[in-house]
Coordinates of C-alpha atoms and ligand atoms in Angstrom, one line a residue:
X60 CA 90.1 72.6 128.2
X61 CA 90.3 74.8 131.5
X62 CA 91.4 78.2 130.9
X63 CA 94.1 77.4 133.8
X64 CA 95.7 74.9 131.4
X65 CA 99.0 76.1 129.6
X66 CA 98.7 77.9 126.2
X67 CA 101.6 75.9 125.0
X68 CA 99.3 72.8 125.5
X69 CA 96.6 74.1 123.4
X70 CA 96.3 72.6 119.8
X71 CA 95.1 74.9 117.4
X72 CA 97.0 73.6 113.8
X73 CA 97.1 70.2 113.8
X74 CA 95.5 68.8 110.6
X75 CA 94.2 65.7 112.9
X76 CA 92.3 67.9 115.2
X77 CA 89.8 69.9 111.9
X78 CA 89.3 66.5 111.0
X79 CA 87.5 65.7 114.4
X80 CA 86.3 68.6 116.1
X81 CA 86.3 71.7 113.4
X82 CA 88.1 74.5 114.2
X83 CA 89.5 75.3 117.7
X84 CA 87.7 78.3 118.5
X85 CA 88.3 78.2 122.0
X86 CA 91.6 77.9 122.0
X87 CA 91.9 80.8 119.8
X88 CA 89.3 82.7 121.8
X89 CA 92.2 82.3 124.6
X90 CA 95.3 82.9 122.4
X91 CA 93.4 86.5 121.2
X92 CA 92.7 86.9 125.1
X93 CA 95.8 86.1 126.4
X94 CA 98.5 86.5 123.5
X95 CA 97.1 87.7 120.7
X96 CA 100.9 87.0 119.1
X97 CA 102.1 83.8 120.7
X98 CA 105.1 81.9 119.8
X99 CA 104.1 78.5 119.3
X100 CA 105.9 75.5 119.6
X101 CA 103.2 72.7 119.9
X102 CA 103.9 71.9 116.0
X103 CA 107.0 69.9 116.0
X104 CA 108.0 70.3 112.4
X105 CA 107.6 74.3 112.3
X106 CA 108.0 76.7 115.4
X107 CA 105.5 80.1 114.3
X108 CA 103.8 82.9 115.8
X109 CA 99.8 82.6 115.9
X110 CA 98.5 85.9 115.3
X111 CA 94.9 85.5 116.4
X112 CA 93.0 89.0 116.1
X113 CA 92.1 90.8 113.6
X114 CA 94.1 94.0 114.1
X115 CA 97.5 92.6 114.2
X116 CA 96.7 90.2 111.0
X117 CA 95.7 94.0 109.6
X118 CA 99.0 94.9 110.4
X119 CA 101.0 92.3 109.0
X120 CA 98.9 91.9 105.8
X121 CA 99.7 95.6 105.4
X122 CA 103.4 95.5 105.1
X123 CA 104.1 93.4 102.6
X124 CA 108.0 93.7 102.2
X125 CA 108.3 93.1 105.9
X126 CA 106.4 90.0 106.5
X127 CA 106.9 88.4 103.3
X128 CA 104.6 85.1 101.1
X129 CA 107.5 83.7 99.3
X130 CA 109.1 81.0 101.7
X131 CA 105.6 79.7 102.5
X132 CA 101.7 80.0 102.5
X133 CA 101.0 77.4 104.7
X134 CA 102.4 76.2 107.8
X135 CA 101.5 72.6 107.8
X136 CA 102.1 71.7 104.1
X137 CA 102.8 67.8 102.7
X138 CA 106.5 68.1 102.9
X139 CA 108.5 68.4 100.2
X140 CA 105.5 68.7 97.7
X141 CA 105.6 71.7 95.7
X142 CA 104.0 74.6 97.0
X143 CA 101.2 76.3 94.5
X144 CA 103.3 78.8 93.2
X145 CA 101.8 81.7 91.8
X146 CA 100.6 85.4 92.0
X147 CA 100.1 84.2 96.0
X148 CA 103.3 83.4 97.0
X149 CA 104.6 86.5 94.8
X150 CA 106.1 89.3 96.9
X151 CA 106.7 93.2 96.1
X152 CA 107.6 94.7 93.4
X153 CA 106.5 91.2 90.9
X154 CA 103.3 90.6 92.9
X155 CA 102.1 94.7 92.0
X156 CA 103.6 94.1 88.5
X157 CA 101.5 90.6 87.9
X158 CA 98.6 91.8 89.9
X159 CA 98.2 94.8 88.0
X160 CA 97.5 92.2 84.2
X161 CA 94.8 90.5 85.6
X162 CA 93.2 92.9 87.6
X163 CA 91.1 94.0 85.1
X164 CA 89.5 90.7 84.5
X165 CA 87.8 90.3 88.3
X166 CA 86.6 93.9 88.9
X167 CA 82.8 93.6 89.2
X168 CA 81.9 95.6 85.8
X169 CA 84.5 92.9 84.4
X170 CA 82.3 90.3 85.9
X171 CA 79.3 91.8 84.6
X172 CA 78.8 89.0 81.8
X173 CA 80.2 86.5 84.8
X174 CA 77.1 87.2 86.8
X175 CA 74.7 85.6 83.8
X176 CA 76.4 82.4 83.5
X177 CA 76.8 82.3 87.6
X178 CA 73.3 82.1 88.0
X179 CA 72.9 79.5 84.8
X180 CA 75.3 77.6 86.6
X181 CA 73.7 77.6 89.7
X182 CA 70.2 76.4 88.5
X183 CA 71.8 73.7 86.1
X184 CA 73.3 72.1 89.5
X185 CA 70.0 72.5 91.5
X186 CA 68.4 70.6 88.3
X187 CA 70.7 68.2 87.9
X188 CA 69.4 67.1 91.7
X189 CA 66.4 67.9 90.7
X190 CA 66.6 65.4 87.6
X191 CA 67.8 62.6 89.6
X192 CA 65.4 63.0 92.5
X193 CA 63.3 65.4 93.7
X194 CA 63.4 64.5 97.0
X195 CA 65.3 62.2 98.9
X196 CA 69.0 62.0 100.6
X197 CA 72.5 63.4 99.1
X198 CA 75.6 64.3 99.8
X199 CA 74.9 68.5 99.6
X200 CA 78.8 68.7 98.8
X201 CA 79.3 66.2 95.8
X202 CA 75.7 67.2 94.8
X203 CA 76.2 70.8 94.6
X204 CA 78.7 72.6 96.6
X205 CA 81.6 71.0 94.5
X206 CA 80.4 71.0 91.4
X207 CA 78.9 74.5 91.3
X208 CA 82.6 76.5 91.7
X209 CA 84.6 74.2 89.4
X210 CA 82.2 75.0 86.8
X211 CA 82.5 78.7 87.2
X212 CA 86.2 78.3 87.2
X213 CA 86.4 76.2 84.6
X214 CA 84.0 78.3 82.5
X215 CA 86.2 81.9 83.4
X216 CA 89.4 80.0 82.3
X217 CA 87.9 78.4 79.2
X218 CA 88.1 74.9 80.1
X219 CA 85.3 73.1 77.9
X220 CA 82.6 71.4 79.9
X221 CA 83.7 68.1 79.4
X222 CA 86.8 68.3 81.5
X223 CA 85.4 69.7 84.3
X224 CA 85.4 66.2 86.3
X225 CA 89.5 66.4 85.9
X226 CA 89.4 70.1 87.3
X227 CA 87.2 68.6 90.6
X228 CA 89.7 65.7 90.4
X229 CA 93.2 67.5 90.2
X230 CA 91.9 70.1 93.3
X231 CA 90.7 67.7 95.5
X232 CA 93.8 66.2 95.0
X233 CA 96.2 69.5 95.9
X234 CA 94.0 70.8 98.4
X235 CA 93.2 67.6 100.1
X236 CA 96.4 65.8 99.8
X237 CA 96.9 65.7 103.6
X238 CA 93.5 63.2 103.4
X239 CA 94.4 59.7 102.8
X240 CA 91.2 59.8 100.9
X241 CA 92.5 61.6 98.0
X242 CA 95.7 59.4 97.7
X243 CA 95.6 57.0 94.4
X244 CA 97.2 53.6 94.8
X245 CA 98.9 53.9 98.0
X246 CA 100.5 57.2 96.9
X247 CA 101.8 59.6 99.7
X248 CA 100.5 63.4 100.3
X249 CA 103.4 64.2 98.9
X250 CA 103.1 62.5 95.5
X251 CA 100.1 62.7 95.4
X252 CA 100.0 66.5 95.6
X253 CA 103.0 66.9 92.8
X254 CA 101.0 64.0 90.4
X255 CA 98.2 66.6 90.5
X256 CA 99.8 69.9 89.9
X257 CA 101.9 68.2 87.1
X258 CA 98.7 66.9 85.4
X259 CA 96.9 70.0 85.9
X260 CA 99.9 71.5 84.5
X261 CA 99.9 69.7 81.2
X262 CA 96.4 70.2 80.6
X263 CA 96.7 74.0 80.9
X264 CA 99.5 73.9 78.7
X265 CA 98.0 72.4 75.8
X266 CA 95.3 74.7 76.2
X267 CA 97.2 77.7 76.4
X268 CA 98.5 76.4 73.2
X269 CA 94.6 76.2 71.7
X270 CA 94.3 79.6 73.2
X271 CA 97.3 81.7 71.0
X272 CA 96.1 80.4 68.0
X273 CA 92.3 80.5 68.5
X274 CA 91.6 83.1 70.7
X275 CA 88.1 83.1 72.6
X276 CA 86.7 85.3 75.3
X277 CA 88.3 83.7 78.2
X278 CA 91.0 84.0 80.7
X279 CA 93.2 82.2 79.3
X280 CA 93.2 83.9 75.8
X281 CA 93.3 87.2 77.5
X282 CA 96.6 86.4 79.3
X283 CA 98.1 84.4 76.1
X284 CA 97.9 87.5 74.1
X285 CA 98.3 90.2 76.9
X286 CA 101.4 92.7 76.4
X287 CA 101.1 94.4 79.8
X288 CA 104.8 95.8 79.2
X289 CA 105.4 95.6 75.5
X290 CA 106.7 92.3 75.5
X291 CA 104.3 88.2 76.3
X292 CA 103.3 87.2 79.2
X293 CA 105.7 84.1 80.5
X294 CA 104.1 80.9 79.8
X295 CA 105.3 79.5 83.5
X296 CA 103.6 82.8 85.0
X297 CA 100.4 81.8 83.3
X298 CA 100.3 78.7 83.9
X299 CA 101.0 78.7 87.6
X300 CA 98.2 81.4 87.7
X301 CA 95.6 79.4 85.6
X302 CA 96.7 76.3 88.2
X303 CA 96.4 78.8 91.5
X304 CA 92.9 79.9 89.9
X305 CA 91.5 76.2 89.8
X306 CA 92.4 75.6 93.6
X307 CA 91.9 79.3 95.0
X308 CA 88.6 79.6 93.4
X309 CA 87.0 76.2 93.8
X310 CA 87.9 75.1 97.1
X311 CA 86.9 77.8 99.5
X312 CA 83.9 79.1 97.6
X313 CA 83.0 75.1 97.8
X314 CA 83.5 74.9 101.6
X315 CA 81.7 78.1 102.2
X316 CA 78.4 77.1 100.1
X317 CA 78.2 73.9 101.8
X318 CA 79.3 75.5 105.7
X319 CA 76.8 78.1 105.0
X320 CA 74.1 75.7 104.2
X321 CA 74.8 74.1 107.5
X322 CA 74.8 77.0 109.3
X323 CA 71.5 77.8 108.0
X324 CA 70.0 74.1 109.5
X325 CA 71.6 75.1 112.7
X326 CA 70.2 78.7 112.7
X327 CA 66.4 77.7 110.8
X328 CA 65.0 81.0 112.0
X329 CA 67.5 82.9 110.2
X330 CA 66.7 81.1 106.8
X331 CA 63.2 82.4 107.2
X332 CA 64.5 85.5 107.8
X333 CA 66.1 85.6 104.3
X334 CA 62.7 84.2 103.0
X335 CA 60.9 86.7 103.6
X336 CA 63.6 89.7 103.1
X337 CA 65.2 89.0 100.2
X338 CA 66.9 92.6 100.8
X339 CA 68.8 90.6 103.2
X340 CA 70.8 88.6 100.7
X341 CA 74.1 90.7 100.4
X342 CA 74.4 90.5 104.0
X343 CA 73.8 87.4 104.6
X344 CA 76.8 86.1 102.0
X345 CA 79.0 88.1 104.3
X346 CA 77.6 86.3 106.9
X347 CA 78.0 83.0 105.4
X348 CA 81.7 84.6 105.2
X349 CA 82.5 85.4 108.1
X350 CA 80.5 82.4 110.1
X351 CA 82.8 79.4 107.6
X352 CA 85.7 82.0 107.3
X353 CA 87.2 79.1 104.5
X354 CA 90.8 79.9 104.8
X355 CA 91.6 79.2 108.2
X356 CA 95.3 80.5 108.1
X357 CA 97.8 82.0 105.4
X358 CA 101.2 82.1 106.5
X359 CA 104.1 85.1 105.8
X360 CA 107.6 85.1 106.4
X361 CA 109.1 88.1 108.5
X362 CA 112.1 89.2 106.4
X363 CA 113.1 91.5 109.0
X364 CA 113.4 91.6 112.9
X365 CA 110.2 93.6 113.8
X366 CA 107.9 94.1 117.0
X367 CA 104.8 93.0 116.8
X368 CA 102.1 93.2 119.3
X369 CA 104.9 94.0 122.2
X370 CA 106.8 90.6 121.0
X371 CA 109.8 90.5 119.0
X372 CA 110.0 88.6 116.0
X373 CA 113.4 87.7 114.1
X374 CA 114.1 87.8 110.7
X375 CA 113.2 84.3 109.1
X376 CA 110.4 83.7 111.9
X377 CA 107.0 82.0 110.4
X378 CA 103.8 83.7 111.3
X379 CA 100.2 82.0 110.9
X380 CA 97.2 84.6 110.1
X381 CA 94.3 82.8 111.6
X382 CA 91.5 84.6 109.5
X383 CA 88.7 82.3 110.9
X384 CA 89.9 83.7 114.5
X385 CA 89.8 87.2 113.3
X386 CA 86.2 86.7 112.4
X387 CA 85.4 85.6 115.9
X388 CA 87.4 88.9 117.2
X389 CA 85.2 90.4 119.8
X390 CA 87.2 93.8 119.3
X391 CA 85.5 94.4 116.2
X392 CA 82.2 91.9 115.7
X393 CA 79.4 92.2 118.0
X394 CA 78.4 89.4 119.4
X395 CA 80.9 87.4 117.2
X396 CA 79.6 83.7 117.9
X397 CA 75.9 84.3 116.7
X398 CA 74.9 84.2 113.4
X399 CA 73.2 87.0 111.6
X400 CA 71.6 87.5 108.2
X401 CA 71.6 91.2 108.9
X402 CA 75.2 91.7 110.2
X403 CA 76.1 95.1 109.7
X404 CA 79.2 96.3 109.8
X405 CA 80.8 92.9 108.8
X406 CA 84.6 93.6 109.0
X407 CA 85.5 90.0 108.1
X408 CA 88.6 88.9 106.9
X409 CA 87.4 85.8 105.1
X410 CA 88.8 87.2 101.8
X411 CA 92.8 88.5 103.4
X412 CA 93.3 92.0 103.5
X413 CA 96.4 93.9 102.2
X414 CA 98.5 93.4 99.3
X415 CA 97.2 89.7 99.0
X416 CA 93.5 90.5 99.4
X417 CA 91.6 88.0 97.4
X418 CA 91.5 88.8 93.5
X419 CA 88.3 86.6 93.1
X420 CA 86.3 87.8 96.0
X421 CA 84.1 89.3 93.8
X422 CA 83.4 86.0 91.9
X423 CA 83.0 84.2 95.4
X424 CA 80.3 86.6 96.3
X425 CA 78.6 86.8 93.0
X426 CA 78.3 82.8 93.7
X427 CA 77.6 82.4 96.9
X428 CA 74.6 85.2 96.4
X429 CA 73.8 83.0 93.1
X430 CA 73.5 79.8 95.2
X431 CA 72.0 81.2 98.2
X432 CA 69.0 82.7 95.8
X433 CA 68.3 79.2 94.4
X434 CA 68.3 77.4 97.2
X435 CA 65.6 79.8 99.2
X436 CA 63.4 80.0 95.5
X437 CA 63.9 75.9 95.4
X438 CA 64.5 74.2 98.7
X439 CA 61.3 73.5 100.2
X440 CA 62.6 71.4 102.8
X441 CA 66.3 70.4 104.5
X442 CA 67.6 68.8 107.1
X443 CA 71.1 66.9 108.1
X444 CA 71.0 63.0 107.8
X445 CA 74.0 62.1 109.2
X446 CA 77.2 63.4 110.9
X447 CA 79.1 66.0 108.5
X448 CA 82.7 64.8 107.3
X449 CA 85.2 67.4 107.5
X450 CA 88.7 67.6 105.6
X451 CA 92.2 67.1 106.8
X452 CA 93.4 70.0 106.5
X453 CA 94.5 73.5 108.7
X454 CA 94.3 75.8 105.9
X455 CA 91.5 75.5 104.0
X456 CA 88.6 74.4 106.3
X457 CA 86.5 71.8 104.7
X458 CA 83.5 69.6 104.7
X459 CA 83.8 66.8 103.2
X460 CA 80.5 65.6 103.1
X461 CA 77.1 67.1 104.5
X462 CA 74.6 64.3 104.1
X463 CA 70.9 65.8 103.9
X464 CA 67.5 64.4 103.6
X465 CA 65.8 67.5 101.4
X466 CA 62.5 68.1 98.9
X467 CA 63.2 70.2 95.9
X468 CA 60.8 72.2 93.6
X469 CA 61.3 72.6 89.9
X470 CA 63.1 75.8 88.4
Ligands
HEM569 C1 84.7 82.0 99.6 C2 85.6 82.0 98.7 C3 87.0 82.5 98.9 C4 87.7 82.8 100.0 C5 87.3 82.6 101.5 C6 89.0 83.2 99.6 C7 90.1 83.6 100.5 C8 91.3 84.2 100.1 C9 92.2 84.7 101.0 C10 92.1 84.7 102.5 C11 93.3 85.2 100.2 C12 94.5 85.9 100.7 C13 95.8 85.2 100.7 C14 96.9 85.9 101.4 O1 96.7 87.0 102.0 O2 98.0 85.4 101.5 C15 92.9 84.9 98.8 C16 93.8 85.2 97.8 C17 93.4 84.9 96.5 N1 92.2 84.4 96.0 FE1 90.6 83.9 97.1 N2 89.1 83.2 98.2 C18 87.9 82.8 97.7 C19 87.5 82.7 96.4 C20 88.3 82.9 95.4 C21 87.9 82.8 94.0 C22 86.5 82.4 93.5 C23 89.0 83.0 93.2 C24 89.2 83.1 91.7 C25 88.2 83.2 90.9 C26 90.1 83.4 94.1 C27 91.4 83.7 93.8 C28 92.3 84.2 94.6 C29 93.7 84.6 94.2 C30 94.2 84.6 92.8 C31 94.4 85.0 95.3 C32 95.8 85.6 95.4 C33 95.8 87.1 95.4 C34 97.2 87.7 95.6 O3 98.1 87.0 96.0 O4 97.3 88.9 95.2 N3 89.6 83.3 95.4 N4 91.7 84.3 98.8

């Protein structure tokens, strides 16, 4: 689109438009040039402000009792579906006060014992492939990108192995209920997205159930007998946490494994970069951050009126954080639109920043750097074997499917 064309006409949220062209960096790239807080009206249901660069997301993100999550994560949501409630859509002082339980569970010395089974996992999914063909075509996402998160999830939150399938199931089902796809009988995104949670619900119930009698070294057990302030944790607060885990942690780390691997067959010489510099690795999972940038948007709630970016926004007005602009900003990346294993400084926002920053980035990274490792050790060969599928959806940027024609070596 000309960059004479109206910014009004721009389309930067529709759900329609990441299912056919990706994300619209171009439009965005205007919007942070032009009005970097622009009141947008293009999305009939919801009026909001796009807030495009990095340092005014900073800002907002920042101030947490001004710009509040509570009203609403997302701007385009299935309507009328319940909304993942949860530590997420918490706001100050209960967010600080539930944040401050778990914490200790995701620092990385927590995670230490994490990071053994992370890399188990990651092999066991690489020879599962391996098992059923050494070489050949497959999907890269159903292969390995989905499976390798819900595992790790599952595993943290002490769901046993065999009902990992229902965890894939029940989150392809929240996140993706926008996608006709993952509709079951004719159901609408709506329904479907309630059937889900309520199953998911259940399950975690009777296992939290399991859990205060037979306590094991898992998340769940931890919060069933935790007494942060003298007194249980409410069974509705865990299990909306244990149901916010399953989706937070499986989805994006899912669309950033399989975004980075085709950013890798895009950008071959910088895979035999990381070949031959394995030192490289840490920075290249920020790249793989920062280049997929998972969440696309998170939205707040200004509870106040308040200036921002010389415009003035009223109490009650919805703002969209576009994280996957931010980490095209040009004010703080160099060069933002090439990819580099050796990045450094990386100031993405892939992971939020503020009082909502994401409590698992540690796990993400520890599996993306997991992943990343096995593939370079194992993948002799790779390349794309068809068009890639991507997901209906404006807030959590997916690929559906990545078909690949690849050659495998044994562990
Ligand atoms: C590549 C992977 C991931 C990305 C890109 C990502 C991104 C994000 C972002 C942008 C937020 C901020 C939300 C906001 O400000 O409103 C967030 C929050 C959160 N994430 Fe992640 N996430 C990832 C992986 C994970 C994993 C693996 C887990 C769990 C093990 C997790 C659990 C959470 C939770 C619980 C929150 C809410 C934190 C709060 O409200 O205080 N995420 N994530």
């Amino acid at each position: 689109m000309p960059d004479t064309d109206p910014l009004s006409s721009l389309e930067i949220i529709h759900p329609d438009h990441f299912a056919t062209h990706g994300y619209p960096q171009e439009a965005w790239r205007r919007l942070r040039r032009e009005a970097p807080v622009y009141r947008y009206e293009g999305w009939a249901p919801l009026a909001f402000w796009a807030i495009t660069r990095h340092r005014e997301i900073a800002q907002v993100s920042c101030q947490p009792g001004l710009f509040a999550s509570g009203p609403r994560t997302e701007i385009v949501a299935a309507a009328d579906a319940p909304q993942v409630h949860g530590l997420i859509t918490m706001d100050p002082p209960e967010h600080a006060r539930f944040r401050q339980i778990v914490i200790e569970r995701f620092t990385p010395r927590a995670l230490g014992r994490l990071r053994v089974q992370v890399d188990e996992v990651a092999r066991q999914v690489l020879d599962d492939l391996f098992a059923r063909s050494a070489e050949g075509k497959c999907d890269f996402v159903s292969a390995v990108a989905e499976p390798f998160p819900v595992a790790v999830i599952a595993w943290m939150l002490g769901v046993p192995s065999e009902d990992w399938p229902l965890v894939r199931r029940w989150t392809n089902e929240v996140v993706g209920a926008l996608d006709p796809e993952f509709h079951r009988g004719g159901e609408s995104a709506q329904a479907t997205q309630a059937r889900a949670i309520n199953e998911m619900h259940s399950y975690l119930s009777d296992l939290l159930r399991k859990r205060r009698s037979d306590p094991q070294d898992d998340l769940l057990s931890f919060l069933a007998h935790a007494r942060p302030e003298g007194g249980p944790v409410p069974e509705h607060e865990i299990l909306a946490f244990a149901v916010l885990l399953m989706i937070a942690g499986n989805e994006t780390t899912r669309n950033a494994t399989s975004g980075g691997l085709v950013a890798f067959l895009e950008h071959p010489g910088e895979w035999q970069r990381l070949r031959r510099d394995a030192s490289l690795l840490p920075s290249a999972v920020e790249e793989v951050l920062r280049w997929t940038s998972p969440v696309v948007h998170f939205a707040r709630t200004a509870t106040a009126d308040v200036e921002l970016g010389g415009q003035k926004i009223r109490a009650g007005d919805a703002l969209a954080l576009f994280y996957a602009s931010a980490n095209r900003d040009e004010e703080v990346h160099h060069e933002p639109f090439a990819f580099r294993v050796d990045r450094r400084p990386n100031r993405h926002l892939a992971f939020g920043v503020g009082e909502h920053v994401c409590l698992g980035a540690h796990v993400a990274r520890l599996e993306l750097r997991a992943i990343l490792a096995e593939l370079l050790r194992r993948l002799d060969h790779c390349e794309l074997a068809g068009p890639v599928v991507r997901l209906r959806s404006s807030t959590v940027g997916g690929l559906k499917s990545v078909p690949v024609r690849y050659r495998l070596r044994p562990a």
